[in-house]
Every structure is written in C-alpha cells, then in structure tokens.
C-alpha cells in the first residue's frame, strides 16, 4: 500500500451544476460542449454529442443530447432525473 500527497482541488462532479463549473461560460452564463447556438437564453448547460442545439428565450436549463436520447430539464429539477430514469425502458438505461 502506498500513499502519495496530491496538490490539487477536489470536485465531486455529482450534479449538473458541479459539471457546469468545468466549462467556460459565455456572457449569458451558458456553457457546455458541442454545437450550441443561443438567443436570449441564460444559465443553460448544454452537452451535445452530435446534433446542433438551439436555445431561444430559455433560462437555467440542462440539455444533454446523446446518440440515443435527449434530456431537457430545469437546473432546479436536475436532481430528479433519477425519477425519469426509473420510467425508461431498460434499453435506454
């Protein structure tokens, strides 16, 4: 067993808000990765694997697009995603 001291900040990325801290935000507080286009939208976290995502007039959303599913929720309700996952067929989990 060996122990080594690490000199780095720890961040348990256990929430969408914590993940958003790892992306640089634009002037309106939108952040994420992928092809994202925003008009009059603020505080959104968008992660897109393939498709372009357009935001118009929305606030504080989490949008996650993957190959087989898309999630859209308010940041306030993001911790309730597990409730949605329970409703999904096993092929989408």
mmCIF file of C-alpha atoms in Angstrom:
data_model
loop_
_atom_site.group_PDB
_atom_site.id
_atom_site.type_symbol
_atom_site.label_atom_id
_atom_site.label_comp_id
_atom_site.label_asym_id
_atom_site.label_seq_id
_atom_site.Cartn_x
_atom_site.Cartn_y
_atom_site.Cartn_z
ATOM 1 C CA UNK A 1 0.000 0.000 0.000
ATOM 2 C CA UNK A 2 1.343 3.422 -0.930
ATOM 3 C CA UNK A 3 0.066 6.910 -0.271
ATOM 4 C CA UNK A 4 1.015 9.987 -2.261
ATOM 5 C CA UNK A 5 0.105 13.550 -1.425
ATOM 6 C CA UNK A 6 -1.861 15.278 -4.161
ATOM 7 C CA UNK A 7 -1.816 19.049 -4.501
ATOM 8 C CA UNK A 8 -4.995 19.664 -6.478
ATOM 9 C CA UNK A 9 -8.538 20.793 -5.870
ATOM 10 C CA UNK A 10 -11.167 18.120 -5.482
ATOM 11 C CA UNK A 11 -14.554 18.365 -7.127
ATOM 12 C CA UNK A 12 -17.061 15.553 -6.807
ATOM 13 C CA UNK A 13 -18.972 16.044 -10.043
ATOM 14 C CA UNK A 14 -22.188 14.669 -8.614
ATOM 15 C CA UNK A 15 -24.569 17.221 -10.081
ATOM 16 C CA UNK A 16 -25.168 19.060 -13.324
ATOM 17 C CA UNK A 17 -24.281 22.347 -11.611
ATOM 18 C CA UNK A 18 -20.944 20.916 -10.499
ATOM 19 C CA UNK A 19 -20.279 19.710 -14.040
ATOM 20 C CA UNK A 20 -21.092 23.167 -15.411
ATOM 21 C CA UNK A 21 -18.219 24.555 -13.335
ATOM 22 C CA UNK A 22 -15.808 22.650 -15.591
ATOM 23 C CA UNK A 23 -16.857 24.531 -18.739
ATOM 24 C CA UNK A 24 -16.239 28.156 -19.547
ATOM 25 C CA UNK A 25 -19.432 30.171 -19.846
ATOM 26 C CA UNK A 26 -20.385 32.790 -22.393
ATOM 27 C CA UNK A 27 -21.558 36.310 -21.431
ATOM 28 C CA UNK A 28 -25.025 34.952 -20.682
ATOM 29 C CA UNK A 29 -23.811 32.146 -18.427
ATOM 30 C CA UNK A 30 -24.463 29.374 -20.953
ATOM 31 C CA UNK A 31 -21.850 26.638 -21.025
ATOM 32 C CA UNK A 32 -21.176 23.127 -22.230
ATOM 33 C CA UNK A 33 -19.811 21.463 -25.315
ATOM 34 C CA UNK A 34 -20.952 20.759 -28.816
ATOM 35 C CA UNK A 35 -22.627 22.917 -31.426
ATOM 36 C CA UNK A 36 -24.798 25.207 -29.317
ATOM 37 C CA UNK A 37 -26.487 28.367 -30.550
ATOM 38 C CA UNK A 38 -28.280 30.626 -28.076
ATOM 39 C CA UNK A 39 -30.509 33.690 -28.452
ATOM 40 C CA UNK A 40 -31.802 35.491 -25.352
ATOM 41 C CA UNK A 41 -31.005 32.441 -23.194
ATOM 42 C CA UNK A 42 -29.208 32.435 -19.858
ATOM 43 C CA UNK A 43 -27.655 29.992 -17.429
ATOM 44 C CA UNK A 44 -28.038 26.865 -19.549
ATOM 45 C CA UNK A 45 -25.753 23.829 -19.547
ATOM 46 C CA UNK A 46 -25.792 22.096 -22.933
ATOM 47 C CA UNK A 47 -23.873 18.950 -23.843
ATOM 48 C CA UNK A 48 -24.331 17.714 -27.379
ATOM 49 C CA UNK A 49 -22.714 14.605 -28.803
ATOM 50 C CA UNK A 50 -23.806 15.034 -32.417
ATOM 51 C CA UNK A 51 -26.640 17.411 -33.147
ATOM 52 C CA UNK A 52 -26.674 21.195 -33.141
ATOM 53 C CA UNK A 53 -28.732 22.546 -30.243
ATOM 54 C CA UNK A 54 -30.618 25.844 -30.477
ATOM 55 C CA UNK A 55 -31.837 27.753 -27.435
ATOM 56 C CA UNK A 56 -34.255 30.667 -27.725
ATOM 57 C CA UNK A 57 -35.597 32.620 -24.763
ATOM 58 C CA UNK A 58 -34.940 29.976 -22.102
ATOM 59 C CA UNK A 59 -33.342 30.150 -18.668
ATOM 60 C CA UNK A 60 -31.484 27.720 -16.435
ATOM 61 C CA UNK A 61 -31.913 24.528 -18.450
ATOM 62 C CA UNK A 62 -29.841 21.370 -18.642
ATOM 63 C CA UNK A 63 -29.855 19.898 -22.156
ATOM 64 C CA UNK A 64 -27.944 16.673 -22.803
ATOM 65 C CA UNK A 65 -28.070 15.052 -26.233
ATOM 66 C CA UNK A 66 -26.553 11.614 -26.805
ATOM 67 C CA UNK A 67 -26.732 9.101 -29.631
ATOM 68 C CA UNK A 68 -29.985 7.560 -28.416
ATOM 69 C CA UNK A 69 -31.659 10.059 -26.097
ATOM 70 C CA UNK A 70 -32.077 13.723 -25.225
ATOM 71 C CA UNK A 71 -32.657 15.140 -21.751
ATOM 72 C CA UNK A 72 -34.144 18.585 -21.162
ATOM 73 C CA UNK A 73 -34.826 19.753 -17.618
ATOM 74 C CA UNK A 74 -34.600 22.846 -15.471
ATOM 75 C CA UNK A 75 -31.489 23.151 -13.346
ATOM 76 C CA UNK A 76 -33.766 23.259 -10.297
ATOM 77 C CA UNK A 77 -35.213 19.833 -11.150
ATOM 78 C CA UNK A 78 -31.979 18.225 -12.350
ATOM 79 C CA UNK A 79 -31.628 16.106 -9.211
ATOM 80 C CA UNK A 80 -34.933 14.412 -10.122
ATOM 81 C CA UNK A 81 -33.520 12.820 -13.275
ATOM 82 C CA UNK A 82 -33.386 9.525 -11.374
ATOM 83 C CA UNK A 83 -37.209 9.617 -11.250
ATOM 84 C CA UNK A 84 -37.263 9.809 -15.032
ATOM 85 C CA UNK A 85 -34.699 7.027 -15.408
ATOM 86 C CA UNK A 86 -36.985 4.675 -13.463
ATOM 87 C CA UNK A 87 -39.646 5.166 -16.154
ATOM 88 C CA UNK A 88 -37.332 4.417 -19.075
ATOM 89 C CA UNK A 89 -37.282 1.006 -20.712
ATOM 90 C CA UNK A 90 -34.152 -0.967 -19.871
ATOM 91 C CA UNK A 91 -32.863 -0.498 -23.424
ATOM 92 C CA UNK A 92 -32.456 3.234 -22.728
ATOM 93 C CA UNK A 93 -30.821 2.973 -19.318
#
